[in-house]
Amino acid sequence: MGNHAIVIDPGDARPVTDWLVEHGLRLDGVLITHHHSDHTGGLPALLDAFPELVVHGPTSPPIDGVNRPVGEGDLVEFPSLGLKFDVLAVPGHTATHIAYLADDLLFPGDTLFSAGCGRLLGGTAEQLNASLRRLAALPGHTRVYCTHEYTLANLAFARAAEPHNAERDGWLETCRALRANQHPTLPSTIEREKRINPFLRTDEPELIASVAAETGLNPDDSLACFTALRAWKDRF
Ligand SMILES: [Zn+2]
């Protein structure tokens, strides 16, 4: 809004500073979702360039450059942008992952991707499943700004896990066209993800049958199905 900006999960500083210069923007703050270096690597250079920069992030583990640790229930305000972010604890990808939600803007980090979700790199399948269900319960029009453009690869797995899903096939065609023209597939929406993302569809009979056929397990509840699905994707 106006000439103000914030940045979420700057893995590199250079694209951020280039964008700020190109658009004549002032950087008012940074939001960090978790400690992985591809989400935090730009912090030292950004803090060199803007020594007063306010950087919000999880309380643990300590992250070099985070100077305002936040957690579940905290509110992060940027009056210059008219934005108030609720901080949501969404463990699973890591044990201390957080997400930021301002009205219908969701920044889920590596918790939720379009047609996919983060790997288990510190948290448990039970935590990630619960975190995804929490995000899926947000209003359908909520826009989902995932940190990574993994959509096409995720959709390839989604087709294997749930072969018959016409809406997902339509989204795949849309995403192929977007990527062919160098456009992002993001943001997605919660409503779309509930219809096409296999990790939010672990109650669907076809998906349960696929997981059973692939793993030889008989997932008798949503968590068992989610756990087996996440493990399948890891080796896909
Ligand atoms: Zn990560």
PDB file of C-alpha atoms and ligand atoms in Angstrom:
ATOM      1  CA  MET A   1       0.000   0.000   0.000  1.00  0.00           C
ATOM      2  CA  GLY A   2       1.430   3.393  -0.904  1.00  0.00           C
ATOM      3  CA  ASN A   3       5.201   3.143  -0.755  1.00  0.00           C
ATOM      4  CA  HIS A   4       5.413   0.672   2.132  1.00  0.00           C
ATOM      5  CA  ALA A   5       6.255  -3.029   1.982  1.00  0.00           C
ATOM      6  CA  ILE A   6       6.897  -6.024   4.157  1.00  0.00           C
ATOM      7  CA  VAL A   7       8.558  -9.267   3.161  1.00  0.00           C
ATOM      8  CA  ILE A   8       7.876 -12.831   4.265  1.00  0.00           C
ATOM      9  CA  ASP A   9      10.622 -15.479   4.458  1.00  0.00           C
ATOM     10  CA  PRO A  10      13.445 -13.753   2.545  1.00  0.00           C
ATOM     11  CA  GLY A  11      15.739 -16.627   1.569  1.00  0.00           C
ATOM     12  CA  ASP A  12      17.816 -14.098  -0.365  1.00  0.00           C
ATOM     13  CA  ALA A  13      18.188 -10.362   0.160  1.00  0.00           C
ATOM     14  CA  ARG A  14      18.949  -9.338  -3.396  1.00  0.00           C
ATOM     15  CA  PRO A  15      15.520  -9.928  -4.995  1.00  0.00           C
ATOM     16  CA  VAL A  16      14.003  -8.021  -2.073  1.00  0.00           C
ATOM     17  CA  THR A  17      16.299  -4.995  -2.325  1.00  0.00           C
ATOM     18  CA  ASP A  18      15.999  -4.962  -6.121  1.00  0.00           C
ATOM     19  CA  TRP A  19      12.190  -4.959  -5.835  1.00  0.00           C
ATOM     20  CA  LEU A  20      12.226  -2.197  -3.232  1.00  0.00           C
ATOM     21  CA  VAL A  21      14.430   0.004  -5.415  1.00  0.00           C
ATOM     22  CA  GLU A  22      12.521  -0.754  -8.601  1.00  0.00           C
ATOM     23  CA  HIS A  23       9.182   0.125  -7.020  1.00  0.00           C
ATOM     24  CA  GLY A  24      10.379   2.901  -4.708  1.00  0.00           C
ATOM     25  CA  LEU A  25       9.243   1.048  -1.589  1.00  0.00           C
ATOM     26  CA  ARG A  26      10.241   1.346   2.045  1.00  0.00           C
ATOM     27  CA  LEU A  27      10.644  -1.939   3.966  1.00  0.00           C
ATOM     28  CA  ASP A  28       8.585  -1.783   7.166  1.00  0.00           C
ATOM     29  CA  GLY A  29       9.210  -5.273   8.511  1.00  0.00           C
ATOM     30  CA  VAL A  30       9.893  -8.934   7.941  1.00  0.00           C
ATOM     31  CA  LEU A  31       7.873 -12.020   8.883  1.00  0.00           C
ATOM     32  CA  ILE A  32       9.641 -15.372   9.285  1.00  0.00           C
ATOM     33  CA  THR A  33       7.658 -18.625   9.431  1.00  0.00           C
ATOM     34  CA  HIS A  34      10.414 -21.043  10.464  1.00  0.00           C
ATOM     35  CA  HIS A  35      14.149 -21.374  10.858  1.00  0.00           C
ATOM     36  CA  HIS A  36      15.187 -23.068   7.577  1.00  0.00           C
ATOM     37  CA  SER A  37      17.865 -21.150   5.714  1.00  0.00           C
ATOM     38  CA  ASP A  38      15.854 -20.891   2.485  1.00  0.00           C
ATOM     39  CA  HIS A  39      13.439 -18.724   4.517  1.00  0.00           C
ATOM     40  CA  THR A  40      15.951 -16.729   6.548  1.00  0.00           C
ATOM     41  CA  GLY A  41      19.143 -16.515   4.477  1.00  0.00           C
ATOM     42  CA  GLY A  42      18.490 -12.940   3.387  1.00  0.00           C
ATOM     43  CA  LEU A  43      18.164 -11.570   6.921  1.00  0.00           C
ATOM     44  CA  PRO A  44      21.821 -10.615   7.577  1.00  0.00           C
ATOM     45  CA  ALA A  45      22.087  -8.567   4.374  1.00  0.00           C
ATOM     46  CA  LEU A  46      18.664  -6.954   4.915  1.00  0.00           C
ATOM     47  CA  LEU A  47      19.656  -5.983   8.457  1.00  0.00           C
ATOM     48  CA  ASP A  48      22.923  -4.556   7.131  1.00  0.00           C
ATOM     49  CA  ALA A  49      20.952  -2.466   4.660  1.00  0.00           C
ATOM     50  CA  PHE A  50      18.201  -1.522   7.167  1.00  0.00           C
ATOM     51  CA  PRO A  51      19.665  -1.665  10.703  1.00  0.00           C
ATOM     52  CA  GLU A  52      16.352  -0.636  12.328  1.00  0.00           C
ATOM     53  CA  LEU A  53      14.398  -3.396  10.580  1.00  0.00           C
ATOM     54  CA  VAL A  54      11.818  -5.201  12.730  1.00  0.00           C
ATOM     55  CA  VAL A  55      11.935  -8.963  12.118  1.00  0.00           C
ATOM     56  CA  HIS A  56       9.198 -11.196  13.572  1.00  0.00           C
ATOM     57  CA  GLY A  57       9.684 -14.944  13.800  1.00  0.00           C
ATOM     58  CA  PRO A  58       9.236 -18.037  15.952  1.00  0.00           C
ATOM     59  CA  THR A  59      10.508 -17.991  19.512  1.00  0.00           C
ATOM     60  CA  SER A  60      12.610 -21.143  19.016  1.00  0.00           C
ATOM     61  CA  PRO A  61      15.072 -22.212  17.878  1.00  0.00           C
ATOM     62  CA  PRO A  62      16.839 -18.826  17.963  1.00  0.00           C
ATOM     63  CA  ILE A  63      17.114 -17.348  14.461  1.00  0.00           C
ATOM     64  CA  ASP A  64      19.898 -14.927  13.667  1.00  0.00           C
ATOM     65  CA  GLY A  65      18.185 -11.652  12.821  1.00  0.00           C
ATOM     66  CA  VAL A  66      14.779 -12.256  14.432  1.00  0.00           C
ATOM     67  CA  ASN A  67      14.420  -9.397  16.920  1.00  0.00           C
ATOM     68  CA  ARG A  68      10.684  -9.756  17.736  1.00  0.00           C
ATOM     69  CA  PRO A  69       9.904 -13.395  18.599  1.00  0.00           C
ATOM     70  CA  VAL A  70       6.183 -14.183  18.309  1.00  0.00           C
ATOM     71  CA  GLY A  71       3.921 -17.172  18.877  1.00  0.00           C
ATOM     72  CA  GLU A  72       0.348 -18.422  18.832  1.00  0.00           C
ATOM     73  CA  GLY A  73      -2.149 -15.689  19.641  1.00  0.00           C
ATOM     74  CA  ASP A  74       0.208 -12.764  19.058  1.00  0.00           C
ATOM     75  CA  LEU A  75      -0.798  -9.906  16.783  1.00  0.00           C
ATOM     76  CA  VAL A  76       1.677  -8.246  14.408  1.00  0.00           C
ATOM     77  CA  GLU A  77       0.544  -4.852  13.155  1.00  0.00           C
ATOM     78  CA  PHE A  78       1.728  -2.759  10.228  1.00  0.00           C
ATOM     79  CA  PRO A  79      -0.363   0.435  10.415  1.00  0.00           C
ATOM     80  CA  SER A  80       1.356   1.870   7.331  1.00  0.00           C
ATOM     81  CA  LEU A  81      -0.022  -1.054   5.311  1.00  0.00           C
ATOM     82  CA  GLY A  82      -3.341  -1.367   7.142  1.00  0.00           C
ATOM     83  CA  LEU A  83      -2.472  -4.980   8.010  1.00  0.00           C
ATOM     84  CA  LYS A  84      -2.859  -6.891  11.270  1.00  0.00           C
ATOM     85  CA  PHE A  85      -1.502 -10.427  11.253  1.00  0.00           C
ATOM     86  CA  ASP A  86      -2.634 -13.102  13.653  1.00  0.00           C
ATOM     87  CA  VAL A  87       0.161 -15.528  14.464  1.00  0.00           C
ATOM     88  CA  LEU A  88      -0.899 -19.180  14.207  1.00  0.00           C
ATOM     89  CA  ALA A  89       1.177 -22.071  15.541  1.00  0.00           C
ATOM     90  CA  VAL A  90       1.198 -24.665  12.743  1.00  0.00           C
ATOM     91  CA  PRO A  91       3.776 -27.284  13.761  1.00  0.00           C
ATOM     92  CA  GLY A  92       4.573 -30.270  11.570  1.00  0.00           C
ATOM     93  CA  HIS A  93       7.085 -29.267   8.874  1.00  0.00           C
ATOM     94  CA  THR A  94       9.134 -28.099  11.869  1.00  0.00           C
ATOM     95  CA  ALA A  95       8.113 -28.334  15.506  1.00  0.00           C
ATOM     96  CA  THR A  96       7.894 -24.538  15.877  1.00  0.00           C
ATOM     97  CA  HIS A  97       6.535 -23.417  12.503  1.00  0.00           C
ATOM     98  CA  ILE A  98       4.173 -20.424  12.547  1.00  0.00           C
ATOM     99  CA  ALA A  99       1.869 -18.901   9.933  1.00  0.00           C
ATOM    100  CA  TYR A 100       0.574 -15.353   9.516  1.00  0.00           C
ATOM    101  CA  LEU A 101      -3.033 -14.465   8.728  1.00  0.00           C
ATOM    102  CA  ALA A 102      -4.364 -10.969   7.962  1.00  0.00           C
ATOM    103  CA  ASP A 103      -8.043 -11.009   6.982  1.00  0.00           C
ATOM    104  CA  ASP A 104      -8.044 -13.158   3.827  1.00  0.00           C
ATOM    105  CA  LEU A 105      -4.260 -13.248   3.335  1.00  0.00           C
ATOM    106  CA  LEU A 106      -2.536 -16.396   4.607  1.00  0.00           C
ATOM    107  CA  PHE A 107       1.229 -16.900   4.629  1.00  0.00           C
ATOM    108  CA  PRO A 108       1.651 -20.570   5.615  1.00  0.00           C
ATOM    109  CA  GLY A 109       5.400 -20.911   4.943  1.00  0.00           C
ATOM    110  CA  ASP A 110       6.214 -24.560   4.252  1.00  0.00           C
ATOM    111  CA  THR A 111       3.093 -25.921   5.957  1.00  0.00           C
ATOM    112  CA  LEU A 112       0.667 -25.768   3.026  1.00  0.00           C
ATOM    113  CA  PHE A 113       1.582 -25.694  -0.666  1.00  0.00           C
ATOM    114  CA  SER A 114      -0.784 -25.740  -3.583  1.00  0.00           C
ATOM    115  CA  ALA A 115      -1.646 -29.444  -4.005  1.00  0.00           C
ATOM    116  CA  GLY A 116       0.879 -30.383  -1.342  1.00  0.00           C
ATOM    117  CA  CYS A 117       2.356 -29.781   2.082  1.00  0.00           C
ATOM    118  CA  GLY A 118       5.764 -29.574   3.726  1.00  0.00           C
ATOM    119  CA  ARG A 119       7.888 -32.585   4.596  1.00  0.00           C
ATOM    120  CA  LEU A 120       8.257 -33.708   8.183  1.00  0.00           C
ATOM    121  CA  LEU A 121      11.538 -32.066   9.212  1.00  0.00           C
ATOM    122  CA  GLY A 122      11.107 -31.744  12.954  1.00  0.00           C
ATOM    123  CA  GLY A 123       7.414 -32.110  13.696  1.00  0.00           C
ATOM    124  CA  THR A 124       5.140 -35.139  13.547  1.00  0.00           C
ATOM    125  CA  ALA A 125       2.545 -36.299  11.015  1.00  0.00           C
ATOM    126  CA  GLU A 126      -0.104 -35.814  13.693  1.00  0.00           C
ATOM    127  CA  GLN A 127       0.968 -32.187  14.172  1.00  0.00           C
ATOM    128  CA  LEU A 128       1.090 -31.455  10.441  1.00  0.00           C
ATOM    129  CA  ASN A 129      -2.290 -33.076   9.843  1.00  0.00           C
ATOM    130  CA  ALA A 130      -3.822 -30.988  12.646  1.00  0.00           C
ATOM    131  CA  SER A 131      -2.161 -27.805  11.344  1.00  0.00           C
ATOM    132  CA  LEU A 132      -3.443 -28.410   7.818  1.00  0.00           C
ATOM    133  CA  ARG A 133      -6.940 -29.054   9.117  1.00  0.00           C
ATOM    134  CA  ARG A 134      -6.787 -25.813  11.034  1.00  0.00           C
ATOM    135  CA  LEU A 135      -5.817 -23.915   7.874  1.00  0.00           C
ATOM    136  CA  ALA A 136      -8.465 -25.759   5.833  1.00  0.00           C
ATOM    137  CA  ALA A 137     -11.096 -24.480   8.281  1.00  0.00           C
ATOM    138  CA  LEU A 138     -10.355 -20.858   7.299  1.00  0.00           C
ATOM    139  CA  PRO A 139     -12.885 -19.155   4.991  1.00  0.00           C
ATOM    140  CA  GLY A 140     -12.779 -20.539   1.453  1.00  0.00           C
ATOM    141  CA  HIS A 141     -11.863 -17.199  -0.115  1.00  0.00           C
ATOM    142  CA  THR A 142      -8.672 -16.959   1.994  1.00  0.00           C
ATOM    143  CA  ARG A 143      -5.739 -16.445  -0.383  1.00  0.00           C
ATOM    144  CA  VAL A 144      -2.835 -18.816   0.226  1.00  0.00           C
ATOM    145  CA  TYR A 145       0.622 -17.362  -0.397  1.00  0.00           C
ATOM    146  CA  CYS A 146       2.849 -20.437  -0.083  1.00  0.00           C
ATOM    147  CA  THR A 147       6.578 -19.787   0.148  1.00  0.00           C
ATOM    148  CA  HIS A 148       7.556 -22.140  -2.695  1.00  0.00           C
ATOM    149  CA  GLU A 149       6.369 -22.604  -6.277  1.00  0.00           C
ATOM    150  CA  TYR A 150       6.059 -26.396  -6.082  1.00  0.00           C
ATOM    151  CA  THR A 151       2.592 -26.616  -7.621  1.00  0.00           C
ATOM    152  CA  LEU A 152       3.307 -28.583 -10.813  1.00  0.00           C
ATOM    153  CA  ALA A 153       5.403 -31.229  -9.042  1.00  0.00           C
ATOM    154  CA  ASN A 154       2.771 -31.522  -6.328  1.00  0.00           C
ATOM    155  CA  LEU A 155       0.020 -31.938  -8.910  1.00  0.00           C
ATOM    156  CA  ALA A 156       1.893 -34.873 -10.480  1.00  0.00           C
ATOM    157  CA  PHE A 157       1.758 -36.650  -7.133  1.00  0.00           C
ATOM    158  CA  ALA A 158      -1.854 -35.584  -6.569  1.00  0.00           C
ATOM    159  CA  ARG A 159      -2.813 -37.351  -9.820  1.00  0.00           C
ATOM    160  CA  ALA A 160      -1.174 -40.557  -8.634  1.00  0.00           C
ATOM    161  CA  ALA A 161      -2.863 -40.369  -5.253  1.00  0.00           C
ATOM    162  CA  GLU A 162      -6.319 -39.455  -6.531  1.00  0.00           C
ATOM    163  CA  PRO A 163      -6.588 -40.256 -10.260  1.00  0.00           C
ATOM    164  CA  HIS A 164     -10.158 -39.077 -10.797  1.00  0.00           C
ATOM    165  CA  ASN A 165     -10.512 -35.451  -9.816  1.00  0.00           C
ATOM    166  CA  ALA A 166     -11.739 -33.238 -12.638  1.00  0.00           C
ATOM    167  CA  GLU A 167     -11.250 -29.968 -10.773  1.00  0.00           C
ATOM    168  CA  ARG A 168      -7.636 -30.916 -10.006  1.00  0.00           C
ATOM    169  CA  ASP A 169      -7.069 -31.706 -13.705  1.00  0.00           C
ATOM    170  CA  GLY A 170      -8.446 -28.281 -14.596  1.00  0.00           C
ATOM    171  CA  TRP A 171      -6.104 -26.615 -12.120  1.00  0.00           C
ATOM    172  CA  LEU A 172      -3.190 -28.591 -13.600  1.00  0.00           C
ATOM    173  CA  GLU A 173      -3.953 -27.212 -17.076  1.00  0.00           C
ATOM    174  CA  THR A 174      -4.198 -23.694 -15.668  1.00  0.00           C
ATOM    175  CA  CYS A 175      -0.885 -24.070 -13.835  1.00  0.00           C
ATOM    176  CA  ARG A 176       0.920 -25.477 -16.883  1.00  0.00           C
ATOM    177  CA  ALA A 177      -0.159 -22.429 -18.882  1.00  0.00           C
ATOM    178  CA  LEU A 178       0.858 -20.047 -16.091  1.00  0.00           C
ATOM    179  CA  ARG A 179       4.312 -21.594 -15.709  1.00  0.00           C
ATOM    180  CA  ALA A 180       4.865 -21.743 -19.486  1.00  0.00           C
ATOM    181  CA  ASN A 181       4.452 -17.963 -19.441  1.00  0.00           C
ATOM    182  CA  GLN A 182       6.735 -17.492 -16.400  1.00  0.00           C
ATOM    183  CA  HIS A 183       3.802 -16.608 -14.133  1.00  0.00           C
ATOM    184  CA  PRO A 184       3.387 -17.926 -10.579  1.00  0.00           C
ATOM    185  CA  THR A 185       0.554 -20.334  -9.782  1.00  0.00           C
ATOM    186  CA  LEU A 186       0.180 -18.613  -6.428  1.00  0.00           C
ATOM    187  CA  PRO A 187      -1.691 -17.462  -4.499  1.00  0.00           C
ATOM    188  CA  SER A 188      -4.138 -20.328  -4.298  1.00  0.00           C
ATOM    189  CA  THR A 189      -7.256 -20.293  -2.128  1.00  0.00           C
ATOM    190  CA  ILE A 190      -8.406 -22.460   0.753  1.00  0.00           C
ATOM    191  CA  GLU A 191     -11.512 -23.415  -1.214  1.00  0.00           C
ATOM    192  CA  ARG A 192      -9.418 -24.693  -4.140  1.00  0.00           C
ATOM    193  CA  GLU A 193      -6.972 -26.537  -1.917  1.00  0.00           C
ATOM    194  CA  LYS A 194      -9.797 -28.414  -0.205  1.00  0.00           C
ATOM    195  CA  ARG A 195     -10.878 -29.662  -3.631  1.00  0.00           C
ATOM    196  CA  ILE A 196      -7.498 -30.523  -5.163  1.00  0.00           C
ATOM    197  CA  ASN A 197      -4.897 -31.010  -2.425  1.00  0.00           C
ATOM    198  CA  PRO A 198      -4.601 -34.708  -1.473  1.00  0.00           C
ATOM    199  CA  PHE A 199      -3.272 -33.847   1.982  1.00  0.00           C
ATOM    200  CA  LEU A 200      -6.577 -32.092   2.748  1.00  0.00           C
ATOM    201  CA  ARG A 201      -8.602 -34.965   1.280  1.00  0.00           C
ATOM    202  CA  THR A 202      -7.590 -37.934   3.395  1.00  0.00           C
ATOM    203  CA  ASP A 203     -11.250 -38.826   3.995  1.00  0.00           C
ATOM    204  CA  GLU A 204     -11.891 -39.358   0.266  1.00  0.00           C
ATOM    205  CA  PRO A 205     -12.568 -43.033  -0.590  1.00  0.00           C
ATOM    206  CA  GLU A 206     -10.514 -42.989  -3.819  1.00  0.00           C
ATOM    207  CA  LEU A 207      -7.523 -41.501  -2.024  1.00  0.00           C
ATOM    208  CA  ILE A 208      -7.765 -44.010   0.827  1.00  0.00           C
ATOM    209  CA  ALA A 209      -7.910 -46.841  -1.744  1.00  0.00           C
ATOM    210  CA  SER A 210      -4.811 -45.492  -3.541  1.00  0.00           C
ATOM    211  CA  VAL A 211      -2.873 -45.270  -0.304  1.00  0.00           C
ATOM    212  CA  ALA A 212      -3.909 -48.818   0.589  1.00  0.00           C
ATOM    213  CA  ALA A 213      -2.858 -50.130  -2.837  1.00  0.00           C
ATOM    214  CA  GLU A 214       0.482 -48.295  -2.738  1.00  0.00           C
ATOM    215  CA  THR A 215       1.495 -49.037   0.837  1.00  0.00           C
ATOM    216  CA  GLY A 216      -0.250 -52.315   1.613  1.00  0.00           C
ATOM    217  CA  LEU A 217      -1.669 -50.590   4.690  1.00  0.00           C
ATOM    218  CA  ASN A 218      -5.336 -50.220   5.446  1.00  0.00           C
ATOM    219  CA  PRO A 219      -5.585 -46.626   6.685  1.00  0.00           C
ATOM    220  CA  ASP A 220      -8.650 -46.728   8.875  1.00  0.00           C
ATOM    221  CA  ASP A 221      -8.691 -43.077   9.873  1.00  0.00           C
ATOM    222  CA  SER A 222      -7.729 -39.728   8.428  1.00  0.00           C
ATOM    223  CA  LEU A 223      -4.452 -39.494  10.361  1.00  0.00           C
ATOM    224  CA  ALA A 224      -3.324 -42.968   9.291  1.00  0.00           C
ATOM    225  CA  CYS A 225      -4.127 -42.062   5.696  1.00  0.00           C
ATOM    226  CA  PHE A 226      -2.312 -38.729   6.006  1.00  0.00           C
ATOM    227  CA  THR A 227       0.770 -40.371   7.535  1.00  0.00           C
ATOM    228  CA  ALA A 228       0.978 -42.978   4.784  1.00  0.00           C
ATOM    229  CA  LEU A 229       0.322 -40.370   2.095  1.00  0.00           C
ATOM    230  CA  ARG A 230       3.115 -38.108   3.394  1.00  0.00           C
ATOM    231  CA  ALA A 231       5.551 -41.059   3.420  1.00  0.00           C
ATOM    232  CA  TRP A 232       4.489 -42.024  -0.120  1.00  0.00           C
ATOM    233  CA  LYS A 233       5.116 -38.481  -1.379  1.00  0.00           C
ATOM    234  CA  ASP A 234       8.599 -38.554   0.202  1.00  0.00           C
ATOM    235  CA  ARG A 235       9.611 -41.402  -2.119  1.00  0.00           C
ATOM    236  CA  PHE A 236       7.507 -40.385  -5.138  1.00  0.00           C
TER     237      PHE A 236
HETATM  238 ZN    ZN B   1      11.244 -25.367   5.479  1.00  0.00          ZN
END
